[in-house]
Amino acid sequence: MIDTIVFDVGETLTRDDRYWASWADWLDVPRHTLSALVGAVVARDLDNAEALRLLRPGINIDAEYAAREAVGLGEQLGETDLYDDVRPALSALRERGVSVVVAGNQTTRVGELLRSLELPADLVITSGELGVAKPDPRFFARVIEASGSQAETTLYVGDHPQNDVHPARRAGLRTAHLRRGPWGFLWADDPEVLAAADWSIGSLTELVDIVKA
């Protein structure tokens, strides 16, 4: 039985288009260039921040982030950043008595922006607020604690095998790999990912039938 579903954020609930476009504009490079570099580091199984370091060797990402915030060019998140299936899926799950949690590797600021969207969720929390990020097992332990759920009846949904599927499984949660975004599509047919994930889905609305089964 699954009574709680926890959702990753980037490329699970929200598109990352605006995020990377804003970094490209800040670094004064073509958006396509940064997008291509993100794809390249993803394919090499590296942290996506490496794309920024390829453009600006030695860049202090935290300092640049703070500089952007200081001039009003920091993180933004709105309704148009959500994938179309987010609100219908989350609403349907809550109607079926499932506790809906949003928890990903985001800053405190993104946590505030997500909550301002008033998603149909029981809890919205980020790694910046928890003080620990995926794939650290403490992230999943703290999410479970904050949600009041049990690992064995909780399903974690995400697109990234190394940050979502594998560590969530090791933490004792059920897992669903979402075929969405660069990571989701790149590893959609990977044997290890297919073996680690309890379900492979192409849309969040498929979760409704999973919890009904």
C-alpha atoms as an extended CHARMM CRD file, in Angstrom:
* protein
*
       213  EXT
         1         1  MET       CA              0.0000000000        0.0000000000        0.0000000000  PROA      1               0.0000000000
         2         2  ILE       CA              1.1700000000        3.5170000000       -0.8230000000  PROA      2               0.0000000000
         3         3  ASP       CA             -0.1880000000        6.2900000000        1.3650000000  PROA      3               0.0000000000
         4         4  THR       CA              2.3880000000        9.0160000000        0.6250000000  PROA      4               0.0000000000
         5         5  ILE       CA              3.9280000000       10.1840000000       -2.6360000000  PROA      5               0.0000000000
         6         6  VAL       CA              6.9480000000       12.4750000000       -2.5860000000  PROA      6               0.0000000000
         7         7  PHE       CA              7.7830000000       14.4390000000       -5.7140000000  PROA      7               0.0000000000
         8         8  ASP       CA             11.1250000000       15.7410000000       -6.8960000000  PROA      8               0.0000000000
         9         9  VAL       CA             10.9010000000       19.3050000000       -8.2630000000  PROA      9               0.0000000000
        10        10  GLY       CA             13.1410000000       20.1370000000      -11.2380000000  PROA      10              0.0000000000
        11        11  GLU       CA             12.0460000000       18.3250000000      -14.4150000000  PROA      11              0.0000000000
        12        12  THR       CA              9.4540000000       16.4370000000      -12.3980000000  PROA      12              0.0000000000
        13        13  LEU       CA              7.0490000000       19.2190000000      -11.4340000000  PROA      13              0.0000000000
        14        14  THR       CA              8.7690000000       22.1980000000      -13.0410000000  PROA      14              0.0000000000
        15        15  ARG       CA             10.5710000000       22.8750000000      -16.2990000000  PROA      15              0.0000000000
        16        16  ASP       CA             14.1830000000       23.9890000000      -15.9540000000  PROA      16              0.0000000000
        17        17  ASP       CA             14.0360000000       26.1670000000      -19.0750000000  PROA      17              0.0000000000
        18        18  ARG       CA             13.8240000000       29.4850000000      -17.2370000000  PROA      18              0.0000000000
        19        19  TYR       CA             16.5310000000       28.5090000000      -14.7460000000  PROA      19              0.0000000000
        20        20  TRP       CA             19.1550000000       27.7480000000      -17.3920000000  PROA      20              0.0000000000
        21        21  ALA       CA             18.0910000000       30.6230000000      -19.6360000000  PROA      21              0.0000000000
        22        22  SER       CA             18.6310000000       33.0680000000      -16.7820000000  PROA      22              0.0000000000
        23        23  TRP       CA             22.1200000000       31.6880000000      -16.1490000000  PROA      23              0.0000000000
        24        24  ALA       CA             22.9790000000       31.9880000000      -19.8440000000  PROA      24              0.0000000000
        25        25  ASP       CA             21.8340000000       35.6000000000      -19.8710000000  PROA      25              0.0000000000
        26        26  TRP       CA             23.7920000000       36.3560000000      -16.6980000000  PROA      26              0.0000000000
        27        27  LEU       CA             26.9810000000       34.8530000000      -18.1310000000  PROA      27              0.0000000000
        28        28  ASP       CA             26.3340000000       36.5310000000      -21.5000000000  PROA      28              0.0000000000
        29        29  VAL       CA             26.4050000000       33.3670000000      -23.5740000000  PROA      29              0.0000000000
        30        30  PRO       CA             23.8210000000       32.0320000000      -26.0460000000  PROA      30              0.0000000000
        31        31  ARG       CA             21.0940000000       30.0500000000      -24.3170000000  PROA      31              0.0000000000
        32        32  HSD       CA             21.6070000000       27.1640000000      -26.7230000000  PROA      32              0.0000000000
        33        33  THR       CA             25.2870000000       26.9800000000      -25.7650000000  PROA      33              0.0000000000
        34        34  LEU       CA             24.5390000000       26.5090000000      -22.0820000000  PROA      34              0.0000000000
        35        35  SER       CA             21.6910000000       24.1220000000      -22.8430000000  PROA      35              0.0000000000
        36        36  ALA       CA             23.9980000000       21.9760000000      -24.9460000000  PROA      36              0.0000000000
        37        37  LEU       CA             26.6500000000       21.9620000000      -22.2350000000  PROA      37              0.0000000000
        38        38  VAL       CA             24.0760000000       20.8960000000      -19.6510000000  PROA      38              0.0000000000
        39        39  GLY       CA             23.2170000000       17.9820000000      -21.9290000000  PROA      39              0.0000000000
        40        40  ALA       CA             26.8820000000       17.1120000000      -22.2840000000  PROA      40              0.0000000000
        41        41  VAL       CA             27.5560000000       16.9710000000      -18.5450000000  PROA      41              0.0000000000
        42        42  VAL       CA             24.3510000000       15.0120000000      -17.9970000000  PROA      42              0.0000000000
        43        43  ALA       CA             25.5100000000       12.4230000000      -20.5230000000  PROA      43              0.0000000000
        44        44  ARG       CA             28.8240000000       12.1820000000      -18.6580000000  PROA      44              0.0000000000
        45        45  ASP       CA             26.9390000000       11.6410000000      -15.3640000000  PROA      45              0.0000000000
        46        46  LEU       CA             28.3050000000       14.8590000000      -13.8610000000  PROA      46              0.0000000000
        47        47  ASP       CA             26.6080000000       17.4890000000      -11.7180000000  PROA      47              0.0000000000
        48        48  ASN       CA             24.7960000000       19.9300000000      -13.9850000000  PROA      48              0.0000000000
        49        49  ALA       CA             26.6490000000       22.8240000000      -12.3390000000  PROA      49              0.0000000000
        50        50  GLU       CA             29.7010000000       21.6090000000      -14.2560000000  PROA      50              0.0000000000
        51        51  ALA       CA             28.1630000000       23.2670000000      -17.3180000000  PROA      51              0.0000000000
        52        52  LEU       CA             28.6680000000       26.6440000000      -15.6540000000  PROA      52              0.0000000000
        53        53  ARG       CA             32.2570000000       25.7590000000      -14.7630000000  PROA      53              0.0000000000
        54        54  LEU       CA             32.9770000000       24.8320000000      -18.3630000000  PROA      54              0.0000000000
        55        55  LEU       CA             31.8710000000       28.3000000000      -19.4170000000  PROA      55              0.0000000000
        56        56  ARG       CA             33.6360000000       30.1020000000      -16.5890000000  PROA      56              0.0000000000
        57        57  PRO       CA             36.4990000000       28.0530000000      -15.1260000000  PROA      57              0.0000000000
        58        58  GLY       CA             36.9240000000       28.8820000000      -11.4630000000  PROA      58              0.0000000000
        59        59  ILE       CA             33.4560000000       30.4120000000      -11.1590000000  PROA      59              0.0000000000
        60        60  ASN       CA             32.1660000000       30.8220000000       -7.6110000000  PROA      60              0.0000000000
        61        61  ILE       CA             28.5840000000       29.7350000000       -8.1820000000  PROA      61              0.0000000000
        62        62  ASP       CA             27.3910000000       30.7570000000       -4.7130000000  PROA      62              0.0000000000
        63        63  ALA       CA             28.8410000000       34.2400000000       -5.1520000000  PROA      63              0.0000000000
        64        64  GLU       CA             27.2920000000       34.6030000000       -8.6060000000  PROA      64              0.0000000000
        65        65  TYR       CA             23.9590000000       33.4010000000       -7.2440000000  PROA      65              0.0000000000
        66        66  ALA       CA             24.1030000000       36.0430000000       -4.5140000000  PROA      66              0.0000000000
        67        67  ALA       CA             25.0510000000       38.7340000000       -7.0450000000  PROA      67              0.0000000000
        68        68  ARG       CA             22.0420000000       37.8340000000       -9.1940000000  PROA      68              0.0000000000
        69        69  GLU       CA             19.7360000000       37.9970000000       -6.1960000000  PROA      69              0.0000000000
        70        70  ALA       CA             21.1520000000       41.3880000000       -5.2090000000  PROA      70              0.0000000000
        71        71  VAL       CA             20.1460000000       42.9600000000       -8.5280000000  PROA      71              0.0000000000
        72        72  GLY       CA             16.7570000000       41.2730000000       -8.7470000000  PROA      72              0.0000000000
        73        73  LEU       CA             17.7700000000       38.5740000000      -11.2110000000  PROA      73              0.0000000000
        74        74  GLY       CA             17.5670000000       35.6510000000       -8.8320000000  PROA      74              0.0000000000
        75        75  GLU       CA             15.3920000000       32.5580000000       -8.9650000000  PROA      75              0.0000000000
        76        76  GLN       CA             11.8680000000       32.9120000000      -10.2890000000  PROA      76              0.0000000000
        77        77  LEU       CA              9.0870000000       30.3730000000      -10.4150000000  PROA      77              0.0000000000
        78        78  GLY       CA              5.5360000000       30.7450000000      -11.6150000000  PROA      78              0.0000000000
        79        79  GLU       CA              2.5250000000       28.8540000000      -12.9080000000  PROA      79              0.0000000000
        80        80  THR       CA              3.9500000000       28.6430000000      -16.4300000000  PROA      80              0.0000000000
        81        81  ASP       CA              6.9710000000       26.7490000000      -15.1020000000  PROA      81              0.0000000000
        82        82  LEU       CA              4.7760000000       23.8260000000      -14.0180000000  PROA      82              0.0000000000
        83        83  TYR       CA              4.2290000000       20.8620000000      -16.3070000000  PROA      83              0.0000000000
        84        84  ASP       CA              0.6160000000       20.5500000000      -17.4440000000  PROA      84              0.0000000000
        85        85  ASP       CA             -0.0430000000       17.3190000000      -15.5610000000  PROA      85              0.0000000000
        86        86  VAL       CA              1.0680000000       18.6080000000      -12.1420000000  PROA      86              0.0000000000
        87        87  ARG       CA             -2.1110000000       20.1010000000      -10.7310000000  PROA      87              0.0000000000
        88        88  PRO       CA             -4.4720000000       17.4250000000      -12.1410000000  PROA      88              0.0000000000
        89        89  ALA       CA             -2.2940000000       14.5820000000      -10.8690000000  PROA      89              0.0000000000
        90        90  LEU       CA             -1.6430000000       16.0040000000       -7.4070000000  PROA      90              0.0000000000
        91        91  SER       CA             -5.3020000000       16.9070000000       -6.9610000000  PROA      91              0.0000000000
        92        92  ALA       CA             -6.4670000000       13.4410000000       -8.0000000000  PROA      92              0.0000000000
        93        93  LEU       CA             -4.0300000000       11.7800000000       -5.6270000000  PROA      93              0.0000000000
        94        94  ARG       CA             -5.2060000000       13.8540000000       -2.6760000000  PROA      94              0.0000000000
        95        95  GLU       CA             -8.8190000000       13.0470000000       -3.5560000000  PROA      95              0.0000000000
        96        96  ARG       CA             -7.8720000000        9.3890000000       -3.1550000000  PROA      96              0.0000000000
        97        97  GLY       CA             -6.5060000000       10.0130000000        0.3090000000  PROA      97              0.0000000000
        98        98  VAL       CA             -2.8180000000       10.0030000000       -0.6460000000  PROA      98              0.0000000000
        99        99  SER       CA             -0.5530000000       12.4190000000        1.2080000000  PROA      99              0.0000000000
       100       100  VAL       CA              1.2790000000       14.5510000000       -1.3670000000  PROA      100             0.0000000000
       101       101  VAL       CA              4.7520000000       15.8690000000       -0.5310000000  PROA      101             0.0000000000
       102       102  VAL       CA              7.0470000000       18.0200000000       -2.6680000000  PROA      102             0.0000000000
       103       103  ALA       CA             10.7180000000       17.6600000000       -1.7520000000  PROA      103             0.0000000000
       104       104  GLY       CA             13.7260000000       18.2690000000       -3.9840000000  PROA      104             0.0000000000
       105       105  ASN       CA             17.2040000000       19.7410000000       -4.1980000000  PROA      105             0.0000000000
       106       106  GLN       CA             16.2840000000       23.4030000000       -4.1970000000  PROA      106             0.0000000000
       107       107  THR       CA             17.0960000000       26.5310000000       -2.2510000000  PROA      107             0.0000000000
       108       108  THR       CA             15.0780000000       28.0520000000        0.5440000000  PROA      108             0.0000000000
       109       109  ARG       CA             13.9660000000       30.7150000000       -1.9230000000  PROA      109             0.0000000000
       110       110  VAL       CA             12.5290000000       28.0860000000       -4.2790000000  PROA      110             0.0000000000
       111       111  GLY       CA             10.6910000000       26.5680000000       -1.3320000000  PROA      111             0.0000000000
       112       112  GLU       CA              9.0220000000       29.9340000000       -0.7640000000  PROA      112             0.0000000000
       113       113  LEU       CA              8.1570000000       30.2750000000       -4.4480000000  PROA      113             0.0000000000
       114       114  LEU       CA              6.7010000000       26.7620000000       -4.5980000000  PROA      114             0.0000000000
       115       115  ARG       CA              4.5080000000       27.3890000000       -1.5740000000  PROA      115             0.0000000000
       116       116  SER       CA              3.2870000000       30.6420000000       -3.1230000000  PROA      116             0.0000000000
       117       117  LEU       CA              1.8850000000       28.5770000000       -6.0230000000  PROA      117             0.0000000000
       118       118  GLU       CA             -0.4610000000       26.8540000000       -3.5570000000  PROA      118             0.0000000000
       119       119  LEU       CA             -0.0060000000       23.4360000000       -5.0860000000  PROA      119             0.0000000000
       120       120  PRO       CA             -2.3870000000       20.6550000000       -4.0100000000  PROA      120             0.0000000000
       121       121  ALA       CA              0.2290000000       19.2820000000       -1.6030000000  PROA      121             0.0000000000
       122       122  ASP       CA              0.3370000000       18.5460000000        2.1060000000  PROA      122             0.0000000000
       123       123  LEU       CA              3.9770000000       19.5450000000        2.4880000000  PROA      123             0.0000000000
       124       124  VAL       CA              6.5100000000       21.4670000000        0.3940000000  PROA      124             0.0000000000
       125       125  ILE       CA             10.1130000000       21.3720000000        1.5810000000  PROA      125             0.0000000000
       126       126  THR       CA             13.5300000000       21.7580000000       -0.0310000000  PROA      126             0.0000000000
       127       127  SER       CA             17.0670000000       20.6010000000        0.6230000000  PROA      127             0.0000000000
       128       128  GLY       CA             17.9720000000       24.1800000000        1.5320000000  PROA      128             0.0000000000
       129       129  GLU       CA             15.3950000000       24.0660000000        4.3150000000  PROA      129             0.0000000000
       130       130  LEU       CA             16.3060000000       20.5430000000        5.4200000000  PROA      130             0.0000000000
       131       131  GLY       CA             20.0250000000       21.2970000000        5.5200000000  PROA      131             0.0000000000
       132       132  VAL       CA             20.9100000000       18.2160000000        3.4670000000  PROA      132             0.0000000000
       133       133  ALA       CA             20.5730000000       17.3640000000       -0.2210000000  PROA      133             0.0000000000
       134       134  LYS       CA             20.0510000000       14.2810000000       -2.3500000000  PROA      134             0.0000000000
       135       135  PRO       CA             21.5170000000       11.7420000000       -2.7840000000  PROA      135             0.0000000000
       136       136  ASP       CA             22.4680000000       11.8680000000        0.9150000000  PROA      136             0.0000000000
       137       137  PRO       CA             20.2930000000        9.2850000000        2.7210000000  PROA      137             0.0000000000
       138       138  ARG       CA             19.6340000000       11.8500000000        5.4590000000  PROA      138             0.0000000000
       139       139  PHE       CA             17.5600000000       13.8270000000        2.9550000000  PROA      139             0.0000000000
       140       140  PHE       CA             15.0760000000       10.9940000000        2.5900000000  PROA      140             0.0000000000
       141       141  ALA       CA             15.0700000000       10.2870000000        6.3250000000  PROA      141             0.0000000000
       142       142  ARG       CA             14.2350000000       13.9190000000        7.0890000000  PROA      142             0.0000000000
       143       143  VAL       CA             11.5170000000       14.0300000000        4.4440000000  PROA      143             0.0000000000
       144       144  ILE       CA              9.9350000000       10.9120000000        5.9450000000  PROA      144             0.0000000000
       145       145  GLU       CA             10.1560000000       12.4410000000        9.4060000000  PROA      145             0.0000000000
       146       146  ALA       CA              8.6800000000       15.7660000000        8.2700000000  PROA      146             0.0000000000
       147       147  SER       CA              5.8160000000       14.0730000000        6.4440000000  PROA      147             0.0000000000
       148       148  GLY       CA              4.9860000000       11.7020000000        9.2790000000  PROA      148             0.0000000000
       149       149  SER       CA              4.9420000000        8.7720000000        6.8880000000  PROA      149             0.0000000000
       150       150  GLN       CA              6.7090000000        5.4210000000        6.7720000000  PROA      150             0.0000000000
       151       151  ALA       CA              9.4020000000        4.6130000000        4.2060000000  PROA      151             0.0000000000
       152       152  GLU       CA              7.7950000000        1.3450000000        3.1400000000  PROA      152             0.0000000000
       153       153  THR       CA              4.4820000000        3.0430000000        2.2530000000  PROA      153             0.0000000000
       154       154  THR       CA              6.0620000000        6.0700000000        0.5720000000  PROA      154             0.0000000000
       155       155  LEU       CA              6.7070000000        6.4210000000       -3.1520000000  PROA      155             0.0000000000
       156       156  TYR       CA              9.3920000000        8.8140000000       -4.3890000000  PROA      156             0.0000000000
       157       157  VAL       CA              8.9210000000       10.1460000000       -7.9300000000  PROA      157             0.0000000000
       158       158  GLY       CA             11.7740000000       11.7060000000       -9.8890000000  PROA      158             0.0000000000
       159       159  ASP       CA             13.5930000000       11.9180000000      -13.1850000000  PROA      159             0.0000000000
       160       160  HSD       CA             17.2040000000       11.5610000000      -12.0310000000  PROA      160             0.0000000000
       161       161  PRO       CA             18.4990000000        8.0300000000      -11.3690000000  PROA      161             0.0000000000
       162       162  GLN       CA             21.4340000000        9.0710000000       -9.1700000000  PROA      162             0.0000000000
       163       163  ASN       CA             19.5500000000       11.6780000000       -7.1430000000  PROA      163             0.0000000000
       164       164  ASP       CA             16.1080000000       10.1120000000       -7.0630000000  PROA      164             0.0000000000
       165       165  VAL       CA             15.6300000000        6.4680000000       -7.9710000000  PROA      165             0.0000000000
       166       166  HSD       CA             18.7220000000        4.7730000000       -6.5500000000  PROA      166             0.0000000000
       167       167  PRO       CA             19.0900000000        6.6910000000       -3.2480000000  PROA      167             0.0000000000
       168       168  ALA       CA             15.3490000000        6.5850000000       -2.5430000000  PROA      168             0.0000000000
       169       169  ARG       CA             15.3590000000        2.8270000000       -3.0450000000  PROA      169             0.0000000000
       170       170  ARG       CA             18.3620000000        2.4450000000       -0.7340000000  PROA      170             0.0000000000
       171       171  ALA       CA             16.4690000000        4.5030000000        1.8590000000  PROA      171             0.0000000000
       172       172  GLY       CA             13.6400000000        1.9640000000        1.7810000000  PROA      172             0.0000000000
       173       173  LEU       CA             11.1310000000        3.9410000000       -0.2850000000  PROA      173             0.0000000000
       174       174  ARG       CA              9.2390000000        2.7010000000       -3.3270000000  PROA      174             0.0000000000
       175       175  THR       CA             10.3690000000        4.4800000000       -6.4900000000  PROA      175             0.0000000000
       176       176  ALA       CA              8.9840000000        5.7120000000       -9.8080000000  PROA      176             0.0000000000
       177       177  HSD       CA             11.2710000000        6.9200000000      -12.5790000000  PROA      177             0.0000000000
       178       178  LEU       CA              9.7330000000        9.6730000000      -14.6810000000  PROA      178             0.0000000000
       179       179  ARG       CA             10.6250000000        9.8060000000      -18.3680000000  PROA      179             0.0000000000
       180       180  ARG       CA             10.8580000000       13.5850000000      -18.4870000000  PROA      180             0.0000000000
       181       181  GLY       CA             13.6600000000       16.0710000000      -18.9940000000  PROA      181             0.0000000000
       182       182  PRO       CA             17.2590000000       15.2760000000      -20.0100000000  PROA      182             0.0000000000
       183       183  TRP       CA             17.9370000000       12.8070000000      -17.2040000000  PROA      183             0.0000000000
       184       184  GLY       CA             14.5830000000       11.0720000000      -17.4820000000  PROA      184             0.0000000000
       185       185  PHE       CA             14.8470000000       10.4120000000      -21.1880000000  PROA      185             0.0000000000
       186       186  LEU       CA             18.5610000000        9.6340000000      -21.2450000000  PROA      186             0.0000000000
       187       187  TRP       CA             18.2700000000        6.8200000000      -18.6980000000  PROA      187             0.0000000000
       188       188  ALA       CA             14.7140000000        5.7010000000      -19.4840000000  PROA      188             0.0000000000
       189       189  ASP       CA             15.8180000000        2.3000000000      -20.7900000000  PROA      189             0.0000000000
       190       190  ASP       CA             18.8850000000        1.8100000000      -18.6280000000  PROA      190             0.0000000000
       191       191  PRO       CA             18.7520000000       -1.7350000000      -17.1650000000  PROA      191             0.0000000000
       192       192  GLU       CA             19.9130000000       -0.6120000000      -13.7140000000  PROA      192             0.0000000000
       193       193  VAL       CA             17.3010000000        2.1310000000      -13.5610000000  PROA      193             0.0000000000
       194       194  LEU       CA             14.5530000000       -0.2130000000      -14.7300000000  PROA      194             0.0000000000
       195       195  ALA       CA             15.6030000000       -2.7320000000      -12.0770000000  PROA      195             0.0000000000
       196       196  ALA       CA             15.7310000000       -0.1160000000       -9.3000000000  PROA      196             0.0000000000
       197       197  ALA       CA             12.4280000000        1.5790000000      -10.1040000000  PROA      197             0.0000000000
       198       198  ASP       CA              9.1790000000       -0.0360000000       -9.0530000000  PROA      198             0.0000000000
       199       199  TRP       CA              7.4780000000        1.8440000000      -11.8730000000  PROA      199             0.0000000000
       200       200  SER       CA              8.5400000000        3.7130000000      -14.9960000000  PROA      200             0.0000000000
       201       201  ILE       CA              6.0770000000        6.4400000000      -15.9760000000  PROA      201             0.0000000000
       202       202  GLY       CA              5.7110000000        9.0290000000      -18.7140000000  PROA      202             0.0000000000
       203       203  SER       CA              3.1890000000       11.2400000000      -16.9400000000  PROA      203             0.0000000000
       204       204  LEU       CA              2.3230000000       12.0420000000      -13.3430000000  PROA      204             0.0000000000
       205       205  THR       CA             -1.2890000000       11.1190000000      -14.0170000000  PROA      205             0.0000000000
       206       206  GLU       CA             -0.2310000000        7.4670000000      -14.2600000000  PROA      206             0.0000000000
       207       207  LEU       CA              0.3320000000        7.5490000000      -10.4980000000  PROA      207             0.0000000000
       208       208  VAL       CA             -3.4040000000        7.6670000000       -9.9150000000  PROA      208             0.0000000000
       209       209  ASP       CA             -3.8320000000        4.1750000000      -11.3410000000  PROA      209             0.0000000000
       210       210  ILE       CA             -0.7650000000        2.9560000000       -9.4100000000  PROA      210             0.0000000000
       211       211  VAL       CA             -2.2520000000        3.9080000000       -6.0380000000  PROA      211             0.0000000000
       212       212  LYS       CA             -5.6530000000        2.4790000000       -7.0520000000  PROA      212             0.0000000000
       213       213  ALA       CA             -4.1270000000       -0.9140000000       -7.9010000000  PROA      213             0.0000000000
